[in-house]
GROMACS .gro file of C-alpha atoms in nm:
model
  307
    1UNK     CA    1   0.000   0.000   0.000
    2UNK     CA    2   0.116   0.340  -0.121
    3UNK     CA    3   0.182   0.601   0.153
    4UNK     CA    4   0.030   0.952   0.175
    5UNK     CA    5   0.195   1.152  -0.077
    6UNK     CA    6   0.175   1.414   0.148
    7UNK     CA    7   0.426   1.730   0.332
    8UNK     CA    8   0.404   1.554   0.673
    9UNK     CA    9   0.534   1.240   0.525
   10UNK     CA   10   0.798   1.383   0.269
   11UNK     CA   11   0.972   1.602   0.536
   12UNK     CA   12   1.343   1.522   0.519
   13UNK     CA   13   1.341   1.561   0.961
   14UNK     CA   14   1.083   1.316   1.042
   15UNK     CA   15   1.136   0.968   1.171
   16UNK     CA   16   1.202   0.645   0.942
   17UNK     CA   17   0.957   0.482   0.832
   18UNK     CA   18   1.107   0.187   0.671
   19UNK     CA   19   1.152  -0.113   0.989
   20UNK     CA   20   1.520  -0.269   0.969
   21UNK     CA   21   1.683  -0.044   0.740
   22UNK     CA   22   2.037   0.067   0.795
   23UNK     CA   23   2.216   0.314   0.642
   24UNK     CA   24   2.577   0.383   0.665
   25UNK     CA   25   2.882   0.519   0.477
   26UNK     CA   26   2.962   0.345   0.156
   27UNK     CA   27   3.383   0.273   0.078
   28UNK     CA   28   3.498   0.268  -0.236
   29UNK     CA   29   3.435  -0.123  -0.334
   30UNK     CA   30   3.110  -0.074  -0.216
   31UNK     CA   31   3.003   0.201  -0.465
   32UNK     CA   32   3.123  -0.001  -0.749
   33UNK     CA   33   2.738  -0.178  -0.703
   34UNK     CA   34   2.570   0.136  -0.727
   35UNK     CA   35   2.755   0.233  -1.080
   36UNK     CA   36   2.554  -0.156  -1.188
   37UNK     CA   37   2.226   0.038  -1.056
   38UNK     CA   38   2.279   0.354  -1.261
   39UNK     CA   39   2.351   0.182  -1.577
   40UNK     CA   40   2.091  -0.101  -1.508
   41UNK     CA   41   1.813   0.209  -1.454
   42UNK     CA   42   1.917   0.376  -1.781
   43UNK     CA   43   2.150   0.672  -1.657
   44UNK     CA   44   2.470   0.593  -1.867
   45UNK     CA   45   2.676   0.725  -1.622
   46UNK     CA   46   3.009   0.767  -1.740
   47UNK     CA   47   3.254   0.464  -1.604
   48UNK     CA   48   3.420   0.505  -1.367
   49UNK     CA   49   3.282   0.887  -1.273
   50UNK     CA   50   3.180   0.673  -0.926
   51UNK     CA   51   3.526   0.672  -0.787
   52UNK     CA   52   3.546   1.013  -0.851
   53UNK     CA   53   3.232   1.112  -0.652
   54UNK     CA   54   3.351   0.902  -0.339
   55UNK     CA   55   3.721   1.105  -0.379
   56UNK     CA   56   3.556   1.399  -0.344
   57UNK     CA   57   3.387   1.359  -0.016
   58UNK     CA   58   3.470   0.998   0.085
   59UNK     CA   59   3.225   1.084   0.421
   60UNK     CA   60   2.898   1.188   0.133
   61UNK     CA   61   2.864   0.802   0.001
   62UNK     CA   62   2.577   0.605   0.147
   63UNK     CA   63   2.417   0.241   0.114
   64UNK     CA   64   2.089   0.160   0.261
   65UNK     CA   65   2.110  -0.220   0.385
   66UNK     CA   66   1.840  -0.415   0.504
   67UNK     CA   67   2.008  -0.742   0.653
   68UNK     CA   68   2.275  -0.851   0.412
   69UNK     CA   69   2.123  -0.717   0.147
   70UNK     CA   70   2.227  -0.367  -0.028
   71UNK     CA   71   1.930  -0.199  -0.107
   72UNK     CA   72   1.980   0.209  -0.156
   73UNK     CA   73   2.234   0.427  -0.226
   74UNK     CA   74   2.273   0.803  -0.203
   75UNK     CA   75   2.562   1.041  -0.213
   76UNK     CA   76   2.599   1.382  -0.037
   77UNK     CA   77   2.865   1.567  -0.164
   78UNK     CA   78   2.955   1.887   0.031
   79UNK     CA   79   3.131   2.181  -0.038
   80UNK     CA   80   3.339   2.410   0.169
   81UNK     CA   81   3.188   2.655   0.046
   82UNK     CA   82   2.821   2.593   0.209
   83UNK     CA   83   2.694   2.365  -0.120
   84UNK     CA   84   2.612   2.045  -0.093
   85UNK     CA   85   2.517   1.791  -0.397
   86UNK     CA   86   2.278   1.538  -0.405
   87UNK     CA   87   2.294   1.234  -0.642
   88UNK     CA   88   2.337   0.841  -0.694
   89UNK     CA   89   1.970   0.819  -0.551
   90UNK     CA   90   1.910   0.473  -0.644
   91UNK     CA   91   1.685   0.157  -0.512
   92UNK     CA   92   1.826  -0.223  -0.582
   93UNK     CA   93   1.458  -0.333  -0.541
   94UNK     CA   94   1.100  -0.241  -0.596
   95UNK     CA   95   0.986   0.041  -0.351
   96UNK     CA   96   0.606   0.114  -0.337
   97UNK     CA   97   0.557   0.463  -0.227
   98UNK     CA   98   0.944   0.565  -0.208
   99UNK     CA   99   1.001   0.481   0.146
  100UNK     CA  100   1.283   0.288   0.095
  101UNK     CA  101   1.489   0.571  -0.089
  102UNK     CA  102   1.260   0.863   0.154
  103UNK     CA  103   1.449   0.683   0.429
  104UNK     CA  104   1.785   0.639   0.320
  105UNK     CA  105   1.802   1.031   0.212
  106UNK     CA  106   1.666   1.144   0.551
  107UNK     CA  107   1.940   0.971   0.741
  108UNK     CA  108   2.236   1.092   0.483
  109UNK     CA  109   2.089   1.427   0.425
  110UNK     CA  110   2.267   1.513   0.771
  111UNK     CA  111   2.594   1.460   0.620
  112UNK     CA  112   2.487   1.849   0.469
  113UNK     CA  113   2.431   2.002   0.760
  114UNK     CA  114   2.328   2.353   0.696
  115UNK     CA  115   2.467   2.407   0.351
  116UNK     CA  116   2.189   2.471   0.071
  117UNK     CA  117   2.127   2.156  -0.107
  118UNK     CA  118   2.078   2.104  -0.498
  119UNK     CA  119   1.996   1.753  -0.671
  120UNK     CA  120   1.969   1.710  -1.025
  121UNK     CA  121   1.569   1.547  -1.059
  122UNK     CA  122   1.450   1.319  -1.330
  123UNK     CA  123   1.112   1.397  -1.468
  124UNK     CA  124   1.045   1.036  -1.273
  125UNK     CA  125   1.169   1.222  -0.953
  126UNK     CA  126   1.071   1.536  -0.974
  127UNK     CA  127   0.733   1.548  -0.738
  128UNK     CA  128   0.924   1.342  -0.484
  129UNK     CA  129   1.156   1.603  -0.447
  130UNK     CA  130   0.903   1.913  -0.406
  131UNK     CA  131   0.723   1.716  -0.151
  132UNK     CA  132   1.037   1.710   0.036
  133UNK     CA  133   1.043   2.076   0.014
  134UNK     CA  134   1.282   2.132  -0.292
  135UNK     CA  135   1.237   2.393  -0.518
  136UNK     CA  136   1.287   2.413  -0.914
  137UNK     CA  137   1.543   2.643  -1.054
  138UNK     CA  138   1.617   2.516  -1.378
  139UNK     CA  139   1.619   2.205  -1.638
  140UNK     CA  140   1.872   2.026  -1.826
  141UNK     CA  141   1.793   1.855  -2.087
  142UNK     CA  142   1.983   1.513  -2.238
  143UNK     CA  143   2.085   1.510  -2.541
  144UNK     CA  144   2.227   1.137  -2.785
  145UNK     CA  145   2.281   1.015  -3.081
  146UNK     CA  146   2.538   0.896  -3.344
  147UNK     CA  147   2.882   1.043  -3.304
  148UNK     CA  148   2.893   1.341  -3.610
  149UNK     CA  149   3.106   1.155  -3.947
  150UNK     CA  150   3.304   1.474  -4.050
  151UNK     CA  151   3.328   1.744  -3.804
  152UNK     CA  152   3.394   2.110  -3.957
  153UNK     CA  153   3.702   2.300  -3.932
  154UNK     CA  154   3.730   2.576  -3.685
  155UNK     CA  155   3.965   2.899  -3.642
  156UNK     CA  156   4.022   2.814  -3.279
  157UNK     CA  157   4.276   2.569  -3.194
  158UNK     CA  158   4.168   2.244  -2.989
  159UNK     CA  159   4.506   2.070  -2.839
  160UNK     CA  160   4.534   1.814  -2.584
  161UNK     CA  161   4.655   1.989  -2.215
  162UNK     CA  162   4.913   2.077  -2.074
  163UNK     CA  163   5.021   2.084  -1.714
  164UNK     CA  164   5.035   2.502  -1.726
  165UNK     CA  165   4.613   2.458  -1.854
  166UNK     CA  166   4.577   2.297  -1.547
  167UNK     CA  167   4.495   2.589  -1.280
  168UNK     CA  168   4.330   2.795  -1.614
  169UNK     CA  169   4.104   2.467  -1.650
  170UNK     CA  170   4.010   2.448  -1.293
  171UNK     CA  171   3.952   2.776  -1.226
  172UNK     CA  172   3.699   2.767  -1.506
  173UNK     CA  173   3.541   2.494  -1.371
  174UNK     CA  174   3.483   2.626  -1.014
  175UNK     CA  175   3.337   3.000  -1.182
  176UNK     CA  176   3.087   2.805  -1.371
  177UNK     CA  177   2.992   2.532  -1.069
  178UNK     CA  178   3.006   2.692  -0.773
  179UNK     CA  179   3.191   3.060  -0.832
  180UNK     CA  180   3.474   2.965  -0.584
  181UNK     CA  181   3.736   2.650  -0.602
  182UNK     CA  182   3.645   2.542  -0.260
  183UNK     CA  183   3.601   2.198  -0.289
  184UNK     CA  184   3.637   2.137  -0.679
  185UNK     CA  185   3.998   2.193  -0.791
  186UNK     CA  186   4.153   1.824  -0.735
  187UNK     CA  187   3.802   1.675  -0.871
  188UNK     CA  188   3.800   1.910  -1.228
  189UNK     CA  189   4.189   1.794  -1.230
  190UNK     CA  190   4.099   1.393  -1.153
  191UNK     CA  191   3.787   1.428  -1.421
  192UNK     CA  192   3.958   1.579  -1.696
  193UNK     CA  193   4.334   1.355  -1.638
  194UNK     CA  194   4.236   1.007  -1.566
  195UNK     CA  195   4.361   0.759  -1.769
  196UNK     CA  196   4.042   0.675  -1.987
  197UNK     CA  197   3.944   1.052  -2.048
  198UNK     CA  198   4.032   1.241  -2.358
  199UNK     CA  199   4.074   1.614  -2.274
  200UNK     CA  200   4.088   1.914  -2.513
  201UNK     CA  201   4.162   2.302  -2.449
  202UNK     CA  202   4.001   2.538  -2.691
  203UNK     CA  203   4.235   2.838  -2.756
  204UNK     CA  204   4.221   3.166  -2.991
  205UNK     CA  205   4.514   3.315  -3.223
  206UNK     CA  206   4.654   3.447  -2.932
  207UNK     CA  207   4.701   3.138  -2.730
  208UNK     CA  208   4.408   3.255  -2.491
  209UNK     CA  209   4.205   2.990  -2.309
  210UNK     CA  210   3.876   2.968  -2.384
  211UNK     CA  211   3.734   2.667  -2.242
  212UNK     CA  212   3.774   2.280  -2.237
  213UNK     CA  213   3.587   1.981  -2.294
  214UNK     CA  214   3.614   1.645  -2.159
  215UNK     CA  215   3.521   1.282  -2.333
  216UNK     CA  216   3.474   0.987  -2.134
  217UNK     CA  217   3.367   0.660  -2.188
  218UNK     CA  218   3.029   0.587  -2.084
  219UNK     CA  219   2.780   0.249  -2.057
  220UNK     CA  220   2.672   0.325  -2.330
  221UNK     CA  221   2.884   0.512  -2.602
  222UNK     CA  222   3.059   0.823  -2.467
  223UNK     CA  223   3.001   1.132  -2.306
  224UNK     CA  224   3.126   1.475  -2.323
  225UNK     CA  225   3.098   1.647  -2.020
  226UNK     CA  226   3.201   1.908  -1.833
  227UNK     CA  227   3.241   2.112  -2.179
  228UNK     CA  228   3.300   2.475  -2.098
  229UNK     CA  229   3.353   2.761  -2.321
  230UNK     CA  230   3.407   3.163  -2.317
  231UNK     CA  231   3.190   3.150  -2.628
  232UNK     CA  232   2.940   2.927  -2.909
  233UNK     CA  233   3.295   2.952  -3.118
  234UNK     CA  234   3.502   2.807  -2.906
  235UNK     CA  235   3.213   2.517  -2.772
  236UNK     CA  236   3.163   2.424  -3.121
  237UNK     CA  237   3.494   2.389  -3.202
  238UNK     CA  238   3.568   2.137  -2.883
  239UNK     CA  239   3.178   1.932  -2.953
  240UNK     CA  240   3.338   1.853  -3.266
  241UNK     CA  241   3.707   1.779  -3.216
  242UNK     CA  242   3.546   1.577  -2.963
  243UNK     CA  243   3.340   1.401  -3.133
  244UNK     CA  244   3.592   1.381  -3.423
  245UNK     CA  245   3.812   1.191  -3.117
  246UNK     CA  246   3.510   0.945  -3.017
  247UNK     CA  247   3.478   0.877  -3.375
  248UNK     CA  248   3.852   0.782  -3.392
  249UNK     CA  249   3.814   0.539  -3.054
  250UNK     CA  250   3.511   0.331  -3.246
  251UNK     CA  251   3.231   0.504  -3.085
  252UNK     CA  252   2.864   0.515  -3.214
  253UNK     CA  253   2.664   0.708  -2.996
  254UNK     CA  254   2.766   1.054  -2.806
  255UNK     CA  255   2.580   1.183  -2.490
  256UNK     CA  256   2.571   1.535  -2.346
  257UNK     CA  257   2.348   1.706  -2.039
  258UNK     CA  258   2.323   2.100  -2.152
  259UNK     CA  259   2.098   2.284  -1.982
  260UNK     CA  260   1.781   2.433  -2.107
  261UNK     CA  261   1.887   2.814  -2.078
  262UNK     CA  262   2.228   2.775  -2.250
  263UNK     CA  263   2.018   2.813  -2.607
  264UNK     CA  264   2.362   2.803  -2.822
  265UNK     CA  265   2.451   2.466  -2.661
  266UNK     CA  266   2.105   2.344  -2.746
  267UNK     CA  267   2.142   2.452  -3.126
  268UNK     CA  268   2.479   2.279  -3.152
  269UNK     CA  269   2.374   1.942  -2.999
  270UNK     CA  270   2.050   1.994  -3.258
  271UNK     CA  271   2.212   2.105  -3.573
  272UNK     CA  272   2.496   1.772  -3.514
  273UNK     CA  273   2.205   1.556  -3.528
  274UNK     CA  274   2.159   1.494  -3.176
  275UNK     CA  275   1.808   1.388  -3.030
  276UNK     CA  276   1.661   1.514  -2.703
  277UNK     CA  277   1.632   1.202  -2.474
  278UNK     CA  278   1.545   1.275  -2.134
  279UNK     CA  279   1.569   1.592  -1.887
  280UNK     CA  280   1.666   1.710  -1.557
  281UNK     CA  281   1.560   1.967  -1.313
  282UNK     CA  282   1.795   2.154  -1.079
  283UNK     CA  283   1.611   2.187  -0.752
  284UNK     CA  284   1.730   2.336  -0.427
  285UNK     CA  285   1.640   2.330  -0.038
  286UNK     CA  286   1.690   2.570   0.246
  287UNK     CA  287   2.042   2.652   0.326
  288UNK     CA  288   2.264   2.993   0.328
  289UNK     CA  289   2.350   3.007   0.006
  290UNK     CA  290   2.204   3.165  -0.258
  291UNK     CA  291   2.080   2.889  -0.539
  292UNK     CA  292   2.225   3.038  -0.871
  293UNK     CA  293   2.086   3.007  -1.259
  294UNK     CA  294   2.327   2.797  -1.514
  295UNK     CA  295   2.654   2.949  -1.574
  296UNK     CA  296   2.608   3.054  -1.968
  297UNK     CA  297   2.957   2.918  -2.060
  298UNK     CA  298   2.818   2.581  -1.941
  299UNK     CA  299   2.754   2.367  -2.263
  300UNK     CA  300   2.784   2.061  -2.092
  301UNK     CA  301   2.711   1.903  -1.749
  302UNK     CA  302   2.975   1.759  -1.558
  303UNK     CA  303   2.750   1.516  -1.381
  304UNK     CA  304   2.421   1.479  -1.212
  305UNK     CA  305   2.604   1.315  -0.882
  306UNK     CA  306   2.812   1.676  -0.862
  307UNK     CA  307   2.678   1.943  -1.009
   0.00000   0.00000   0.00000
């Protein structure tokens, strides 16, 4: 039997309602299960990106057991500077009425503290999260389809980085996340250099930065993502050296998550032939700071599990 899909029920302080359930910090072997979940529930994540959510904040990681038996997963990824990140809210088994995962977020959620707290909703997700007192800023939408044959040339450069890049890259990174690096500098470094991601810097005639882009194998296909850029010049001429790469390492399909208010991402990912698959909606509760629009030099999401 359903429960009431009411306020009183939803709130994120009230007691548990699911009997035996246990939830406790998740280690690194751990998490690998809940990378089987996302793919097995149809979010491609990208492999691997797992390991880099439990790096950041090795405390945010959570698995809901009941006995022996894994059963939920959450992670709460905080900021220093007051943020906090919701994602990898996932069920192993059927859960009538969401108690299961309800649960498993109240007892994690305290991992936040005060901070405000965003979570990246799927259109599945989205009323369980306003019941629990979230509120919609802004959508993202999904975008696949089959990697782009010939790419077109470009007058900015797209090169593989270099160490000096590095700071540039992850400075860019933390403007267009969070507007400080507290919290993201190492992560944007271990995204963009591990040993299955293909990295490219956009730069000018003057050797300028102006942005990056990051391809990484995914479930299914590949993704590109984060993919920043000063301007629709310099985006389009990463998407498709990109995509020019993915074509080169046998991929089919491409992914990207741009988000709906960025409309020069949107036309590139349209006009390249990709479909719109699925969306998101940024949503945000309580906290002291300030919940912020898309950065416009986002043209592609980094993740749902960190913002």
């Amino acid at each position: 039997m359903s429960p009431p899909q009411d306020q009183d029920y939803f709130a994120l302080r009230s007691p548990l309602h699911t009997p035996g359930l246990r939830v406790q910090q998740a280690g690194p072997d751990a998490w690998q299960i809940v990378e089987k979940w996302a793919a097995q529930a149809g979010h491609n994540p990208g492999t691997g990106d797992f390991h880099h959510v439990w790096n950041l904040d090795s405390d945010g990681c959570f698995i809901g057991m009941l006995g022996d038996q894994p059963v939920s997963a959450i992670s709460v990824i905080n900021y220093n500077n007051g943020y906090t990140h919701l994602g990898s809210h996932l069920t192993a088994i059927k859960d009538p009425g969401a108690g299961i995962r309800l649960d498993t977020m109240r007892v994690a959620i305290q991992h936040a503290g005060d901070h405000t707290i965003g979570v990246d909703a799927t259109t599945q997700d989205f009323n369980f999260y306003q019941l629990a007192g979230f509120i919609p800023a802004w959508r993202t939408i999904r975008f696949t389809g089959p990697v782009p044959a010939e790419p077109p040339m470009h007058d900015h450069s797209c090169t593989n980085i270099t160490i000096p890049d590095m700071r540039e890259m992850a400075i860019l990174d933390a403007e267009c996340v969070l507007d400080t690096m507290a919290g993201r500098y190492q992560f944007a470094l271990a995204i963009a250099t591990a040993p299955d991601r293909h990295t490219l810097v956009a730069t000018d005639r003057t050797a300028r930065l102006r942005g990056y882009g990051v391809l990484r194998p995914a479930h299914h296909g590949y993704r590109i993502g984060p993919l920043y850029a000063q301007d629709p010049r310099a985006a389009t001429a990463l998407f498709d050296a990109l995509c020019e790469r993915a074509g080169r390492l046998g991929a089919k399909t491409i992914t990207i998550d741009i988000p709906e208010t960025n409309h020069d991402a949107r036309d590139l990912a349209e006009h390249r032939g990709l479909s719109h698959l699925g969306e998101a909606t940024r949503m945000y509760w309580s906290g002291r700071v300030e919940p912020r629009p898309a950065d416009t030099r986002i043209y592609g999401l980094t993740s749902f599990e960190t913002g």
